[in-house]
Amino acid sequence: MLAYPIVLEDDDDTFLATCPDFPEMTTFGNSREEALTHSSDALEEAIAARIHDRKDIPAPTKGDDYAILPSLTTAKVLLYQGMRDSGVGKAELARRLGWHLPQVDRVLDIRHKSRLDQMDAALAAIGVRLDVTGRPRDEIVFPRKNGSLRKAV
């Protein structure tokens, strides 16, 4: 799970939500909770745009409020950024997996509902193991560069 900080500003009858890690992300809601809910969708769109434009996806920083990305989106971000960090392109990933390029495109597409076994295989091809753990819903964790997790304080 990735949780990005969200800055909420009271804007008359609505709450404006922005993300310091994604300056291009802006959304709003009629309440704080609604603005945070919309923030997750807006973050997914910002991430999809960065993947399309072949830009880095930043690691989350700290904040007071957070938008939590779905697990599948988190796995796709880990795959994409892991590929960039290790210099593995789509063609090389396809070769390592014995897949066609459209299959690699789909596994990197935030909007595509990839299967978990596909994500496991793609991550393994770049030397990353996907670990799934259950945590209390209100516990926020952040990835470190080495792949371990740190708990929000």
Short mmCIF file of C-alpha atoms in Angstrom, two decimals:
data_model
loop_
_atom_site.label_atom_id
_atom_site.label_comp_id
_atom_site.label_asym_id
_atom_site.label_seq_id
_atom_site.Cartn_x
_atom_site.Cartn_y
_atom_site.Cartn_z
CA MET A 1 0.00 0.00 0.00
CA LEU A 2 1.19 3.48 -0.81
CA ALA A 3 -0.19 6.45 1.11
CA TYR A 4 0.57 9.94 -0.16
CA PRO A 5 0.16 13.08 1.95
CA ILE A 6 -2.78 15.29 1.10
CA VAL A 7 -3.08 18.96 2.05
CA LEU A 8 -6.68 19.98 2.66
CA GLU A 9 -7.74 23.63 2.51
CA ASP A 10 -11.17 24.90 3.47
CA ASP A 11 -12.46 26.74 0.39
CA ASP A 12 -15.85 28.17 1.45
CA ASP A 13 -18.31 25.26 1.05
CA THR A 14 -15.75 22.75 -0.23
CA PHE A 15 -12.34 21.35 0.65
CA LEU A 16 -9.51 21.71 -1.86
CA ALA A 17 -7.11 18.75 -1.85
CA THR A 18 -3.56 18.88 -3.21
CA CYS A 19 -0.56 16.59 -2.90
CA PRO A 20 2.95 17.94 -2.29
CA ASP A 21 4.45 14.85 -3.98
CA PHE A 22 2.34 15.39 -7.13
CA PRO A 23 2.00 19.14 -7.73
CA GLU A 24 -0.23 18.44 -10.75
CA MET A 25 -2.87 16.75 -8.54
CA THR A 26 -5.81 18.87 -7.43
CA THR A 27 -9.29 17.78 -6.46
CA PHE A 28 -12.02 18.76 -4.03
CA GLY A 29 -14.92 17.49 -1.97
CA ASN A 30 -17.87 18.80 0.01
CA SER A 31 -16.27 17.42 3.19
CA ARG A 32 -12.77 16.45 4.33
CA GLU A 33 -13.64 12.76 3.91
CA GLU A 34 -15.02 13.27 0.40
CA ALA A 35 -11.94 15.29 -0.62
CA LEU A 36 -9.68 12.50 0.65
CA THR A 37 -11.73 9.90 -1.24
CA HIS A 38 -11.46 11.92 -4.44
CA SER A 39 -7.72 12.32 -3.80
CA SER A 40 -7.10 8.59 -4.30
CA ASP A 41 -8.73 8.72 -7.74
CA ALA A 42 -6.87 11.92 -8.64
CA LEU A 43 -3.58 10.37 -7.55
CA GLU A 44 -4.20 7.34 -9.77
CA GLU A 45 -4.74 9.70 -12.71
CA ALA A 46 -1.55 11.63 -11.90
CA ILE A 47 0.40 8.37 -11.68
CA ALA A 48 -1.08 7.12 -14.98
CA ALA A 49 -0.01 10.39 -16.63
CA ARG A 50 3.52 10.09 -15.24
CA ILE A 51 3.82 6.52 -16.46
CA HIS A 52 2.56 7.59 -19.89
CA ASP A 53 5.09 10.45 -19.96
CA ARG A 54 7.86 8.15 -18.64
CA LYS A 55 8.47 10.25 -15.52
CA ASP A 56 9.51 9.09 -12.06
CA ILE A 57 6.92 8.27 -9.42
CA PRO A 58 8.09 9.84 -6.14
CA ALA A 59 8.15 7.94 -2.85
CA PRO A 60 5.55 9.24 -0.39
CA THR A 61 6.56 11.92 2.07
CA LYS A 62 5.01 12.61 5.47
CA GLY A 63 1.90 14.63 6.16
CA ASP A 64 -1.17 14.89 8.35
CA ASP A 65 -3.79 13.47 5.97
CA TYR A 66 -3.23 10.72 3.41
CA ALA A 67 -4.76 9.27 0.27
CA ILE A 68 -4.24 5.52 0.17
CA LEU A 69 -3.79 3.88 -3.22
CA PRO A 70 -5.37 0.50 -3.96
CA SER A 71 -3.08 -2.53 -3.66
CA LEU A 72 -3.07 -3.22 -7.40
CA THR A 73 -2.08 0.38 -8.16
CA THR A 74 0.69 0.11 -5.57
CA ALA A 75 2.02 -3.05 -7.23
CA LYS A 76 1.99 -1.33 -10.63
CA VAL A 77 3.86 1.68 -9.22
CA LEU A 78 6.45 -0.63 -7.66
CA LEU A 79 6.87 -2.42 -10.99
CA TYR A 80 7.14 0.77 -13.03
CA GLN A 81 9.56 2.51 -10.68
CA GLY A 82 11.54 -0.69 -10.19
CA MET A 83 11.94 -1.00 -13.95
CA ARG A 84 13.17 2.60 -14.17
CA ASP A 85 15.55 2.19 -11.24
CA SER A 86 17.08 -1.00 -12.67
CA GLY A 87 17.17 0.18 -16.29
CA VAL A 88 14.77 -2.50 -17.52
CA GLY A 89 12.61 -1.36 -20.43
CA LYS A 90 9.33 -2.84 -21.58
CA ALA A 91 10.98 -4.91 -24.32
CA GLU A 92 13.44 -6.41 -21.83
CA LEU A 93 10.66 -7.17 -19.35
CA ALA A 94 8.68 -8.87 -22.13
CA ARG A 95 11.75 -10.94 -23.05
CA ARG A 96 12.35 -11.99 -19.44
CA LEU A 97 8.72 -13.04 -19.01
CA GLY A 98 8.17 -14.55 -22.46
CA TRP A 99 5.29 -12.09 -22.96
CA HIS A 100 4.25 -9.96 -25.91
CA LEU A 101 4.62 -6.17 -25.55
CA PRO A 102 0.83 -5.58 -25.23
CA GLN A 103 0.86 -7.81 -22.12
CA VAL A 104 3.58 -5.64 -20.59
CA ASP A 105 1.62 -2.50 -21.52
CA ARG A 106 -1.44 -3.86 -19.72
CA VAL A 107 0.46 -4.83 -16.56
CA LEU A 108 1.76 -1.22 -16.39
CA ASP A 109 -1.65 0.34 -17.15
CA ILE A 110 -3.15 1.72 -13.93
CA ARG A 111 -6.67 1.35 -15.35
CA HIS A 112 -6.23 -2.32 -16.35
CA LYS A 113 -7.30 -4.91 -13.79
CA SER A 114 -4.22 -7.12 -13.91
CA ARG A 115 -4.19 -10.42 -12.07
CA LEU A 116 -2.05 -10.82 -8.98
CA ASP A 117 -0.07 -13.70 -10.50
CA GLN A 118 0.87 -11.43 -13.41
CA MET A 119 2.09 -8.75 -11.00
CA ASP A 120 4.08 -11.36 -9.04
CA ALA A 121 5.75 -12.59 -12.23
CA ALA A 122 6.53 -9.10 -13.55
CA LEU A 123 7.98 -7.95 -10.23
CA ALA A 124 10.01 -11.13 -9.89
CA ALA A 125 11.47 -10.50 -13.36
CA ILE A 126 13.06 -7.31 -12.03
CA GLY A 127 14.17 -8.90 -8.77
CA VAL A 128 11.33 -7.71 -6.52
CA ARG A 129 9.14 -9.93 -4.37
CA LEU A 130 5.61 -8.78 -3.65
CA ASP A 131 4.70 -9.31 0.01
CA VAL A 132 1.09 -9.04 1.08
CA THR A 133 0.35 -8.37 4.74
CA GLY A 134 -2.71 -7.37 6.68
CA ARG A 135 -2.55 -4.34 8.97
CA PRO A 136 -5.07 -2.35 10.95
CA ARG A 137 -6.88 -0.05 8.52
CA ASP A 138 -5.67 3.15 10.20
CA GLU A 139 -1.98 2.15 10.25
CA ILE A 140 -0.05 3.96 7.54
CA VAL A 141 3.27 2.56 6.27
CA PHE A 142 5.76 3.96 3.79
CA PRO A 143 8.24 2.14 1.58
CA ARG A 144 11.95 2.75 2.02
CA LYS A 145 14.39 2.72 -0.88
CA ASN A 146 15.55 -0.80 0.09
CA GLY A 147 11.99 -2.15 -0.13
CA SER A 148 11.38 -2.42 3.63
CA LEU A 149 8.53 -0.53 5.26
CA ARG A 150 8.50 2.14 7.94
CA LYS A 151 5.48 3.00 10.05
CA ALA A 152 4.16 6.56 10.16
CA VAL A 153 4.82 8.24 13.47
#
